[in-house]
Coordinates of C-alpha atoms and ligand atoms in Angstrom, one line a residue:
X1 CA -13.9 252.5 39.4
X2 CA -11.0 251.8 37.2
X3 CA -8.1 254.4 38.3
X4 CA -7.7 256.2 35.0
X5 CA -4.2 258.2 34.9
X6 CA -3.7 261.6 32.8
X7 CA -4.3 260.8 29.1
X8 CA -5.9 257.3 29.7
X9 CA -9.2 258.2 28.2
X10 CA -8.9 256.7 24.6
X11 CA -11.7 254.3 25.1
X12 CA -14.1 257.0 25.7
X13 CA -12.4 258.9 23.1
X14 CA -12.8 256.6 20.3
X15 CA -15.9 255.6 21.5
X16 CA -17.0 259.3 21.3
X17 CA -15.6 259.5 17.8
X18 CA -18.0 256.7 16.7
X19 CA -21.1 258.0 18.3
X20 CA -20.9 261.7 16.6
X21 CA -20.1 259.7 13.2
X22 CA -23.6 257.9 14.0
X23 CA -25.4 260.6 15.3
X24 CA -24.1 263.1 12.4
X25 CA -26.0 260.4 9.4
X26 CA -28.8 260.7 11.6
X27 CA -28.8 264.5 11.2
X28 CA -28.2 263.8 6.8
X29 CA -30.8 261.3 7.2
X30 CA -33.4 263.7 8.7
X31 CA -32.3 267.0 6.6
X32 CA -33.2 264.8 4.0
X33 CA -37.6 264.6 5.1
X34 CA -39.7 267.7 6.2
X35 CA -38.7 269.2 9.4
X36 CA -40.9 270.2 12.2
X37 CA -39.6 273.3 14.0
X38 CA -40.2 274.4 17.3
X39 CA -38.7 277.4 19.5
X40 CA -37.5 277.4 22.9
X41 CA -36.0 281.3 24.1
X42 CA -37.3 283.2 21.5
X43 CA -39.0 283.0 18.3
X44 CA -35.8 282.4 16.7
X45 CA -34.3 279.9 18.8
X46 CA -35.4 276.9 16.8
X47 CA -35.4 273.3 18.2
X48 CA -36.6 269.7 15.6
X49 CA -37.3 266.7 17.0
X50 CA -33.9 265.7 15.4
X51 CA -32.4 267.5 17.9
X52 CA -33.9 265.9 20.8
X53 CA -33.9 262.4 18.7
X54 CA -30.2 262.4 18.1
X55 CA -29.2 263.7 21.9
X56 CA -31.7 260.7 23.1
X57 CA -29.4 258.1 21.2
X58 CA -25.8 259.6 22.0
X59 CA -26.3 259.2 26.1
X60 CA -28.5 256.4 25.0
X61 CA -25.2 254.9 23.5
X62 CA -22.9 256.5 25.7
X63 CA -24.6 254.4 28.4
X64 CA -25.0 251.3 26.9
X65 CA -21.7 251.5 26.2
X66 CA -20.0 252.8 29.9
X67 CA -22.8 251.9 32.5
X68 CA -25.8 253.9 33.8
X69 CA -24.0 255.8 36.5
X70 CA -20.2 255.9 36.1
X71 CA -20.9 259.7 34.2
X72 CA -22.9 262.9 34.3
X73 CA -24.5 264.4 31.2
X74 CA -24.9 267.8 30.4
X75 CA -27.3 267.9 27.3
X76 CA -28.9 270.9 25.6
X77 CA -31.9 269.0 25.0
X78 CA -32.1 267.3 28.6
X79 CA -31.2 270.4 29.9
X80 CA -34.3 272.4 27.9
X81 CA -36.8 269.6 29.2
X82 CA -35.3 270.7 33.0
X83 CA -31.8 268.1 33.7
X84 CA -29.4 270.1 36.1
X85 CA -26.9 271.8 33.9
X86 CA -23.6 271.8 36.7
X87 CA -20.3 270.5 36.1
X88 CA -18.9 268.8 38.8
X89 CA -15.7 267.0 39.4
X90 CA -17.2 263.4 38.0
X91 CA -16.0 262.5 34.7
X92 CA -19.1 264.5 32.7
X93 CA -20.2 264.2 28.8
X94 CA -21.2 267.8 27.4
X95 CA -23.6 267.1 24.3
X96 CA -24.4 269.6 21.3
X97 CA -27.3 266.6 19.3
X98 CA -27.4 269.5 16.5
X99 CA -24.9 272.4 16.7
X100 CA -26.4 275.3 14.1
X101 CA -30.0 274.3 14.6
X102 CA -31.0 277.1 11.9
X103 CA -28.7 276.0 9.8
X104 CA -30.1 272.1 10.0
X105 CA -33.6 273.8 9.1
X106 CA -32.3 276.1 6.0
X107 CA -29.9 272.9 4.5
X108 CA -27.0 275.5 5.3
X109 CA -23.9 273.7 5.3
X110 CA -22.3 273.8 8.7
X111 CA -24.3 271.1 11.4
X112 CA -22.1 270.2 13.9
X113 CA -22.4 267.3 16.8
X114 CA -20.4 268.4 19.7
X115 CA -19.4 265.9 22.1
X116 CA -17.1 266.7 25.4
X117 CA -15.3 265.1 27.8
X118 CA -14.6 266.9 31.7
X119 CA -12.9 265.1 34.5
X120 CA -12.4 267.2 37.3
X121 CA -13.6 270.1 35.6
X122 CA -11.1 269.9 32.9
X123 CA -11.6 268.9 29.0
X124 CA -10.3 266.1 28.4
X125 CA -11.2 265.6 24.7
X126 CA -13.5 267.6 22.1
X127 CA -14.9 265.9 19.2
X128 CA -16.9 268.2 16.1
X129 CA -18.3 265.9 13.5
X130 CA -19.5 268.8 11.0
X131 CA -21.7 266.5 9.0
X132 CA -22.7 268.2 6.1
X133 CA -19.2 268.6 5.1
X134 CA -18.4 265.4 6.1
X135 CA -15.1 266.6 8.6
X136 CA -14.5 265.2 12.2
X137 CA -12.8 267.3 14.2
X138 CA -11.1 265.7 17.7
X139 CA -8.6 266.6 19.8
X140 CA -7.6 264.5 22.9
X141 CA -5.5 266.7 25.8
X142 CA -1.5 266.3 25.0
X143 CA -2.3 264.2 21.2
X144 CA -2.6 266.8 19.1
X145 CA -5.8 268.2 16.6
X146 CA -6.9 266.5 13.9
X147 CA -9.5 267.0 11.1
X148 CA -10.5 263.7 9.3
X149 CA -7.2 261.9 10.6
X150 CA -4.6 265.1 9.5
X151 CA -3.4 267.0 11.7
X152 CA -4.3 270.7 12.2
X153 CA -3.0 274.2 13.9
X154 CA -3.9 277.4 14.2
X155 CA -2.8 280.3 11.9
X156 CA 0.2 282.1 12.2
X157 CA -1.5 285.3 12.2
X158 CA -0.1 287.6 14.8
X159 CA -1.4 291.0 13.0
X160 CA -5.4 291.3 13.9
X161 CA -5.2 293.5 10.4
X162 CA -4.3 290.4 8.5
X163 CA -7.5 288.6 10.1
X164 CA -10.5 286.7 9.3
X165 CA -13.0 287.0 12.6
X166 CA -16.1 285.0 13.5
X167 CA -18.6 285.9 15.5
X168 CA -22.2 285.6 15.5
X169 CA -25.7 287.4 16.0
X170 CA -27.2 284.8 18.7
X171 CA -31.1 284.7 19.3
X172 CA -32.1 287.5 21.7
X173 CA -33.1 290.5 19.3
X174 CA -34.3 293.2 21.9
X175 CA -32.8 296.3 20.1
X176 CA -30.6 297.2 23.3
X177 CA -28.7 293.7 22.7
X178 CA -28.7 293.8 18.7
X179 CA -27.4 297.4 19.2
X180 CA -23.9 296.0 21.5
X181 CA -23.6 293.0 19.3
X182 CA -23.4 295.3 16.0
X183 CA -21.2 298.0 18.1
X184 CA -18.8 295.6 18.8
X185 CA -18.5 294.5 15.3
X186 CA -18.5 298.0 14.1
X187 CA -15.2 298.5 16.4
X188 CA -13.6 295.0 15.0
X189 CA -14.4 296.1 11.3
X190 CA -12.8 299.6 11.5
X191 CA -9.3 298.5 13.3
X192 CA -9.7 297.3 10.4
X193 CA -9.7 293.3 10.0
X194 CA -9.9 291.7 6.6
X195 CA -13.8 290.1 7.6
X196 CA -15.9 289.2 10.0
X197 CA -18.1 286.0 9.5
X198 CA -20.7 284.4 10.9
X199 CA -21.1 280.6 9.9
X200 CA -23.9 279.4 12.4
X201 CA -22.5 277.2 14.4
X202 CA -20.1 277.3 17.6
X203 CA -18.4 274.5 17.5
X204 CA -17.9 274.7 13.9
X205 CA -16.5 278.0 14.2
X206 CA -14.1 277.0 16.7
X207 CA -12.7 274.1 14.5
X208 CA -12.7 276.7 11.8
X209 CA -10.0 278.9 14.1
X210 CA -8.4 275.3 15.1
X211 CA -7.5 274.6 11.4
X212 CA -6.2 278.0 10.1
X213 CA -9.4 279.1 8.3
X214 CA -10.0 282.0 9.9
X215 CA -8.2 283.9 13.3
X216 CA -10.6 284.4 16.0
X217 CA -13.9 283.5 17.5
X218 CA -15.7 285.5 20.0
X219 CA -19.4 285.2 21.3
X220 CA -21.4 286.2 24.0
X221 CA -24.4 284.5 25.6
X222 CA -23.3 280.7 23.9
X223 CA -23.6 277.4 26.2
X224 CA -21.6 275.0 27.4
X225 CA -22.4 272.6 25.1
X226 CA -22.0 274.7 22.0
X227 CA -18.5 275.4 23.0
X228 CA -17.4 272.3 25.2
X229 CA -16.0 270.5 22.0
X230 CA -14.8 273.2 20.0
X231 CA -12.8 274.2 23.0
X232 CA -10.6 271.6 24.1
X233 CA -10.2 271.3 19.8
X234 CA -9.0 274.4 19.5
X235 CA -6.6 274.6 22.4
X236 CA -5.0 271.7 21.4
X237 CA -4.2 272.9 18.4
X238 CA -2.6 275.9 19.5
X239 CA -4.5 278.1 19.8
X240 CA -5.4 281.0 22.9
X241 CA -8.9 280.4 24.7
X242 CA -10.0 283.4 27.2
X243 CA -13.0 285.2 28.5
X244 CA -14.7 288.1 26.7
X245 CA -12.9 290.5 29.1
X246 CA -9.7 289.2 28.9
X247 CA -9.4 287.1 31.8
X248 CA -9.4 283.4 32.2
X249 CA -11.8 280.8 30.5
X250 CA -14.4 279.4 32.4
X251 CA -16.7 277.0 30.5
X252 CA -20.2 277.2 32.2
X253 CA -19.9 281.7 31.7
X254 CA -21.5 281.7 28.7
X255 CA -18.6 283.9 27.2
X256 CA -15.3 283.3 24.9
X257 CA -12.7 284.5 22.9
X258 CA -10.9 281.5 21.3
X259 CA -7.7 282.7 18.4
X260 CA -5.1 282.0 16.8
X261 CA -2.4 283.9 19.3
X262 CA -2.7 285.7 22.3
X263 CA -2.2 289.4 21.0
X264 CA -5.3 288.8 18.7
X265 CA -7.8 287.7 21.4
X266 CA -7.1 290.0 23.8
X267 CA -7.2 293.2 21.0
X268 CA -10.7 291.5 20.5
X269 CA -11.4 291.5 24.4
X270 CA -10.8 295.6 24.3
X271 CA -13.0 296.6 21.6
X272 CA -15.9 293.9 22.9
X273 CA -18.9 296.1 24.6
X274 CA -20.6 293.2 27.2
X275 CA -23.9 292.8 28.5
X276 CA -25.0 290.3 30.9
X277 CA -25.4 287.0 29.9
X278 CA -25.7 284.6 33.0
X279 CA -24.0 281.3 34.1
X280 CA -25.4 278.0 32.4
X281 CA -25.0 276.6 36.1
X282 CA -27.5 279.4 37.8
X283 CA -29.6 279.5 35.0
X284 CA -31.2 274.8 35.6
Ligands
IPD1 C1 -26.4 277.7 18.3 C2 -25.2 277.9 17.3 C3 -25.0 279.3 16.9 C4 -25.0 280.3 18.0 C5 -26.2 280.1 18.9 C6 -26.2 278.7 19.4 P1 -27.7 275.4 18.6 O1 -26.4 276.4 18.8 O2 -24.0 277.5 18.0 O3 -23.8 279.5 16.2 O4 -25.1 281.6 17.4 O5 -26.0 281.0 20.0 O6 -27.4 278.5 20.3 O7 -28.8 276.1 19.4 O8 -28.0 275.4 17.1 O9 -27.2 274.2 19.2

């Protein structure tokens, strides 16, 4: 295998770029005829065949394009239908076909493709195309965030009472789950923050926190591949990325915390009231 040294993954960077621009008029194209839903968890965890179209032509592509075997793939679809879902050290592409699913359904504006790059366990790049709005999001480890081309950062927000946080409901509505999700944001509303949002889509929400829109995103029970992209988006472009108890990120936990500065996520961390959530990679 060619001996790539740090930062010497443009090719698969720009290639990535291309593929989510390809797979996002896909999604326009298909929002545009009557979609079939289907569930998968619950009876609100909706799945189209556009989701499972557009994953099917991304590693379709990303193959073509690098060879059969010199990559793993992590896909939500592939790993619905049974694929492994374990990160190893071999470069490894994490796939989000349709980020926002419900949203793709209801025509509500933020659809995301989320495509990641690991090597060795680390991100190496993130790229969001939100295609609805029509905004790529990349970021490529040490060359900066950009949305459409222009650069973006974080907010300077430092006070969590001058904040905008995101957060969202997820799909498991037992009453004992729905009860921590809405005590939690009872404790963020009343320290108090300026608004909590919920915009439907993970990787969206993270680019929103990359580019200053809003302070903080924290969520509990997510996948890799919802926050794979957003992720190494977001860091580059400043901002803090940690686990829901404060403690260090790990990608396959299912749990996150991503802000604008450190003093906001971890006031976030303290007023969050966890459940159990499982490991993506225990869960194939
Ligand atoms: C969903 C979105 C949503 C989050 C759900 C995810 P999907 O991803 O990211 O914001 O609340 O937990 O499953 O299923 O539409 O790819």
């Amino acid at each position: 295998m060619e001996n790539h040294t740090e930062a010497s993954w443009q090719m698969e960077y720009d290639f990535a770029v291309e593929v989510a621009r390809k797979a996002g008029e896909e999604i326009r194209k298909a929002g545009e005829s009557e979609i079939k839903i289907m569930t998968k968890s619950s009876t609100v965890d909706l799945v189209t065949k556009t989701d499972e179209r557009v994953e099917k032509i991304i590693i379709g592509s990303l193959k073509q394009k690098f060879g059969e075997d010199a990559h793993s793939f992590i896909g939500e679809e592939s790993v619905a239908k049974g694929e492994p879902c374990i990160l190893t050290d071999k470069p490894t592409w994490i796939i989000d076909p349709v980020d926002g699913t419900t949203n793709f359904v209801h025509g509500f504006p933020f659809v995301a493709v989320s495509i990641a790059f690991a090597v060795n366990k680390q991100l190496e790049f993130g790229v969001v195309y939100s295609c609805l709005e029509d905004k790529m999001y990349k970021a490529s480890k040490g060359k900066g965030a950009f949305c459409n081309d222009e650069p973006i950062q974080v907010s300077d927000v430092k006070d969590i009472h001058r904040s905008i946080i995101i957060s969202e409901h997820g799909t498991d509505r037992s009453p004992d789950k729905v009860n921590k999700i809405f005590s939690t944001m009872q404790k963020i509303l009343c320290i108090p923050v300026h608004g909590i949002r919920s915009p439907g889509s993970a990787a969206v929400n993270m680019c929103l926190v990359a580019s200053g829109s809003a302070d903080a995103y924290y969520h509990m029970g997510i996948h890799c591949w919802d926050m794979a992209g957003g992720a190494a988006i977001v860091t580059e472009a400043g901002g803090v990325i940690m686990d829901i108890s404060g403690g260090t990120f790990d990608l396959m936990s299912r749990r996150l915390i991503v802000a604008s500065s450190r003093v906001i996520a971890e006031r976030i961390a303290k007023a969050i009231t966890e459940f159990p959530v499982g490991r993506d990679d225990t869960e194939a």
